[in-house]
Coordinates of C-alpha atoms in Angstrom, one line a residue:
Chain A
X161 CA -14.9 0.3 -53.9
X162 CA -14.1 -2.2 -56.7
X163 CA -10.9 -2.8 -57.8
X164 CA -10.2 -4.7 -60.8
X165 CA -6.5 -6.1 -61.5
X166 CA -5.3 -8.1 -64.4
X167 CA -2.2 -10.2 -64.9
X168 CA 0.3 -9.9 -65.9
X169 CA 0.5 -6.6 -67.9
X170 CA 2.4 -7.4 -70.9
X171 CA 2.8 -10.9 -72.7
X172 CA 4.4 -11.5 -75.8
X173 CA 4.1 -14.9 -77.4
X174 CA 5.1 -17.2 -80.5
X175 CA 1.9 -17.7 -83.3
X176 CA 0.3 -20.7 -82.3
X177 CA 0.7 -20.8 -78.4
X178 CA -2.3 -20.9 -76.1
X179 CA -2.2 -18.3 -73.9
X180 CA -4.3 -17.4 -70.3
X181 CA -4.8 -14.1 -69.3
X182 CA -6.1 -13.5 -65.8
X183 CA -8.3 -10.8 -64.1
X184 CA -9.4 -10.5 -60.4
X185 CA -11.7 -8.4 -58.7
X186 CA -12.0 -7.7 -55.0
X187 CA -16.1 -7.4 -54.7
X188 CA -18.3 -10.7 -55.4
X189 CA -21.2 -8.5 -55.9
X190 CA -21.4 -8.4 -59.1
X191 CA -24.3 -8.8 -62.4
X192 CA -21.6 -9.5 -65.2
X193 CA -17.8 -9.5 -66.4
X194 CA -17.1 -8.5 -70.0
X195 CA -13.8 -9.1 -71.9
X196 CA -12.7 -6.1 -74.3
X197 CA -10.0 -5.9 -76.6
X198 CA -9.1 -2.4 -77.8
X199 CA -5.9 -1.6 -81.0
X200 CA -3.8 1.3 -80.6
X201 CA -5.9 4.1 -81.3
X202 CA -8.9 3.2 -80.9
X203 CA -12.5 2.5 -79.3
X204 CA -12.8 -0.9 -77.3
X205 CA -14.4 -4.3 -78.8
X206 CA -16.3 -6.4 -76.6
X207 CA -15.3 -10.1 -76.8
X208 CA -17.6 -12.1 -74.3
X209 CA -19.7 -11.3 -71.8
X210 CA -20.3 -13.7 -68.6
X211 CA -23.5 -13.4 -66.8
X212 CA -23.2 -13.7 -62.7
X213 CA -25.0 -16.7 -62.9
X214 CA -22.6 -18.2 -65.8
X215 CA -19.7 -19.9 -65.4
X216 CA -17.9 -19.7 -69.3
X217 CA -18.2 -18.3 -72.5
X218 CA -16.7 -19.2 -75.9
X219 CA -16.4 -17.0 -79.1
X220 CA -14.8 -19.3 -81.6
X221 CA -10.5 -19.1 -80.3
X222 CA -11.7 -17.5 -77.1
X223 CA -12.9 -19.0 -74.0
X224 CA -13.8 -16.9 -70.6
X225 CA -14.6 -18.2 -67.5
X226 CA -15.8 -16.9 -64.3
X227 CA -15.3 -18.4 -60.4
X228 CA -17.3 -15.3 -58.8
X229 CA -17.2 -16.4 -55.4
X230 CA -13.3 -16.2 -55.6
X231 CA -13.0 -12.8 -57.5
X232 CA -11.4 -14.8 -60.9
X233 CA -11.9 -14.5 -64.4
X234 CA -9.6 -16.0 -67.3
X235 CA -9.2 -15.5 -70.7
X236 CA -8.2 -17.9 -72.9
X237 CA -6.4 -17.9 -76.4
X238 CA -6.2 -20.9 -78.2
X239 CA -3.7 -20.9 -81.3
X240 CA -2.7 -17.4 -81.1
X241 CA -2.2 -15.1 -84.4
X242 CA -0.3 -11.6 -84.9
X243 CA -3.8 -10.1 -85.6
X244 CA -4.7 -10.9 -81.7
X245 CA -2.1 -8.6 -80.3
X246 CA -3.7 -5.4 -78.9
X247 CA -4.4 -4.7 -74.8
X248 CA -7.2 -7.1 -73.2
X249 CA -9.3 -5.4 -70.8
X250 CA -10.9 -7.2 -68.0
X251 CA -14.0 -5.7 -66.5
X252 CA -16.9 -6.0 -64.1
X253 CA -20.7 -4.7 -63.6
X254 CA -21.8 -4.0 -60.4
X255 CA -22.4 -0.9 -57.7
X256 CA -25.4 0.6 -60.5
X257 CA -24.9 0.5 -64.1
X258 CA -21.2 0.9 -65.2
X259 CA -18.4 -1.0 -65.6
X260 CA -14.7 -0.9 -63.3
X261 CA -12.5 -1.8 -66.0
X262 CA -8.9 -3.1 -64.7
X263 CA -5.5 -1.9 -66.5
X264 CA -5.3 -4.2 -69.3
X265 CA -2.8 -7.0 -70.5
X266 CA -0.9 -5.6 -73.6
X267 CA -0.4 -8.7 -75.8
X268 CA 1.9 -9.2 -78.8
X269 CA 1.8 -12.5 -80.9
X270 CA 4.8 -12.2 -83.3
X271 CA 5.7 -14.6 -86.4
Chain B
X139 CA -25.8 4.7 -86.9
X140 CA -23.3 2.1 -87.7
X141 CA -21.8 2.2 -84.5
X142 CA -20.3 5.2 -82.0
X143 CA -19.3 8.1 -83.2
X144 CA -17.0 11.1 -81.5
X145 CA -15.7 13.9 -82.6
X146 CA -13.1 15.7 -82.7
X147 CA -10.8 12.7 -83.1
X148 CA -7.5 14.9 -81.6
X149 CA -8.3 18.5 -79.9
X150 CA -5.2 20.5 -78.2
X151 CA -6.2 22.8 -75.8
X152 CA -3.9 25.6 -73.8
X153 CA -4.5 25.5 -70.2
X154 CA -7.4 27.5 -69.4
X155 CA -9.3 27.3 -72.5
X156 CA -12.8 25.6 -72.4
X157 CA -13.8 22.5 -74.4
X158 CA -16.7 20.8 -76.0
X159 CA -16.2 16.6 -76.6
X160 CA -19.1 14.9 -78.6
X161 CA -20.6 11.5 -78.8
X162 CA -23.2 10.3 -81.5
X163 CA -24.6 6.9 -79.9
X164 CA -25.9 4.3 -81.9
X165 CA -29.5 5.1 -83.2
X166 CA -32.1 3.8 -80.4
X167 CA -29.4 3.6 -77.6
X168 CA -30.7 4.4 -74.2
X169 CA -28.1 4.1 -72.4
X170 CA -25.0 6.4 -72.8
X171 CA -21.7 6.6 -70.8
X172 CA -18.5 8.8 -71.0
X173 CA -15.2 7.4 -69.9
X174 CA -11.6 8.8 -69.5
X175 CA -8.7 6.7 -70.2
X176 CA -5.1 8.0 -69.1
X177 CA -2.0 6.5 -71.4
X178 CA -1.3 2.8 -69.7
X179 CA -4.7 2.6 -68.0
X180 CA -7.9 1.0 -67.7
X181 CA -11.2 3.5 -68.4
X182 CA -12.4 5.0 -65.8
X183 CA -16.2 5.9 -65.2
X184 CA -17.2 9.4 -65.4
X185 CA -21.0 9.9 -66.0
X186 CA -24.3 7.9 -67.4
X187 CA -27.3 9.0 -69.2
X188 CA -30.5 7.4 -69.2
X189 CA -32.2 8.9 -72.1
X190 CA -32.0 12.7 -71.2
X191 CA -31.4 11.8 -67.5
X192 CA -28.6 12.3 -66.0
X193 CA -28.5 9.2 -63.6
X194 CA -25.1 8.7 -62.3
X195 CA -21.9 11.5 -62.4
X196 CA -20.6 10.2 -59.4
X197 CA -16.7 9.7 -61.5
X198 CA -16.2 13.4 -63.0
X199 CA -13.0 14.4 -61.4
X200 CA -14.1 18.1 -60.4
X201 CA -17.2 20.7 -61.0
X202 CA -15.1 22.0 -64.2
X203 CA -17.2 18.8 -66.0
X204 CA -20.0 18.7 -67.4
X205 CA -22.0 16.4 -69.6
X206 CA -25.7 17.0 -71.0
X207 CA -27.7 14.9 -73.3
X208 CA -30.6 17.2 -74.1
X209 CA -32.7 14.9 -76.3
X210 CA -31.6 11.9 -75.7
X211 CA -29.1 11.0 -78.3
X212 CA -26.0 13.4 -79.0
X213 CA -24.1 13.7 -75.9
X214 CA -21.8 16.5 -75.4
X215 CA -18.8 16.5 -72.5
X216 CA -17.7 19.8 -71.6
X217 CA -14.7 20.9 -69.4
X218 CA -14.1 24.3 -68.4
X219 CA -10.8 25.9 -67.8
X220 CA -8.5 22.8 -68.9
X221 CA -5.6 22.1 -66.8
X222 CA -2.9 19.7 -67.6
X223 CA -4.1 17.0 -65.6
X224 CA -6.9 16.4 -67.9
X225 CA -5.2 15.2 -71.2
X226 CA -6.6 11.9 -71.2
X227 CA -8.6 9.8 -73.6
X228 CA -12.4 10.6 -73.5
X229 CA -14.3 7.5 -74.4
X230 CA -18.0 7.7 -75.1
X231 CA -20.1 4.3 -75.2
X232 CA -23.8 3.4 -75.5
X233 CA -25.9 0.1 -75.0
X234 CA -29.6 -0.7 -76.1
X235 CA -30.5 -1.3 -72.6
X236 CA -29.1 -1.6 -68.7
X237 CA -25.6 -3.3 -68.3
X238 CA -27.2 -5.0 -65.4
X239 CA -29.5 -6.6 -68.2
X240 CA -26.6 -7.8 -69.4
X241 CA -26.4 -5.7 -72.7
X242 CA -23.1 -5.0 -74.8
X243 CA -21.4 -2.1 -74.2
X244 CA -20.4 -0.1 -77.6
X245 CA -17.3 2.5 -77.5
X246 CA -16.3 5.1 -80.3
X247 CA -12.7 5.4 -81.2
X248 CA -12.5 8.7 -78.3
X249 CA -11.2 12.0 -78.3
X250 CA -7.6 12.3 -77.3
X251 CA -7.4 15.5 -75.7
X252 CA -3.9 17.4 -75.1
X253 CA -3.8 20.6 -73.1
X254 CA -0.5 22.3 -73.1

């Protein structure tokens, strides 16, 4: 069974840093990893999407990368802003068609 | 549509009652999936639709679930006989195609269910 864990759970960061957040998955077998954000309250927001046979995205501030044969994925926030803070969900395809989505990283960018 | 809808937004239930969850899918959407998302967690699968077929329900928790999609848009989640256990977040989502073709995944906001 996949099992998706991301690290660590909760950041909080000055504006401006960079900032990395991590996800790792335990099965290789895999079609594609998505980022998500989701605000309190609501639906998720897909971010980037990384085919199997990719190794990074970018999305303007936002780079994601993907080392498949280790079970790794990063996130990456350049400059960070207050509006980035919400939870950042990591999660995989693979197994039919659905998603394992791991825990989440709760972020907070403050002034 | 615009995007996923799901109503109601907030439904408390006492234990035992029955409820009805629905999800409007963006308009040509194939593919539909329910979700349930405990406070502090990641979603967890629960069922897929392919159209009107049922294709995958391998994640709801017990036989007090049930999901239908008769014509192959609205989607309605049904539990019977609420217990506490199943206040949760219900998250529907739809996407043009297969996630293994690598299509976006699109959530509503969910249904935050509460059963006293």
């Amino acid at each position: 069974k996949q099992e998706v864990t991301q690290i660590p759970a909760a950041l909080s960061v000055p504006e401006g840093e960079n900032l990395v957040l991590n996800c790792s998955f335990t099965d290789s077998a895999i079609y594609n990893l998505q980022w998500f954000r989701q605000d309190p309250g609501k639906g998720l927001t897909s971010l980037l999407l990384i085919q199997s046979s990719q190794r990074e995205q970018t999305s303007g501030r936002l780079n994601a990368s993907l080392d498949k044969s280790s079970g790794r994925s990063t996130l990456y926030i350049a400059a960070s802003q207050p509006g980035d803070s919400a939870t950042y969900l990591c999660a995989v395809g693979g197994g039919g068609n659905k998603l394992t989505f791991g825990t989440g990283t709760q972020l907070k960018v403050e002034l | 549509g615009a995007g996923v809808s799901q109503s109601p937004r907030y439904k408390v239930a006492k234990r035992g009652q029955d409820v009805a969850l629905r999800c409007d899918p963006i308009s040509g959407h194939v593919s539909l999936f329910w979700y349930q998302q405990a406070l502090g967690q990641g979603p967890e699968f629960l069922t897929y639709f392919q159209n009107e077929a049922q294709l995958d329900k391998s994640g709801l928790p017990s036989d007090r679930f049930f999901a239908e999609r008769p014509e192959g848009s609205v989607s309605t989640l049904k539990i019977q006989r609420t217990q506490q256990e199943d206040s949760a977040v219900y998250l529907c989502a739809s996407s043009f195609g297969q996630l293994e073709g690598n299509e976006k995944l699109f959530f509503g906001s969910g249904t935050q269910l509460s059963v006293l």
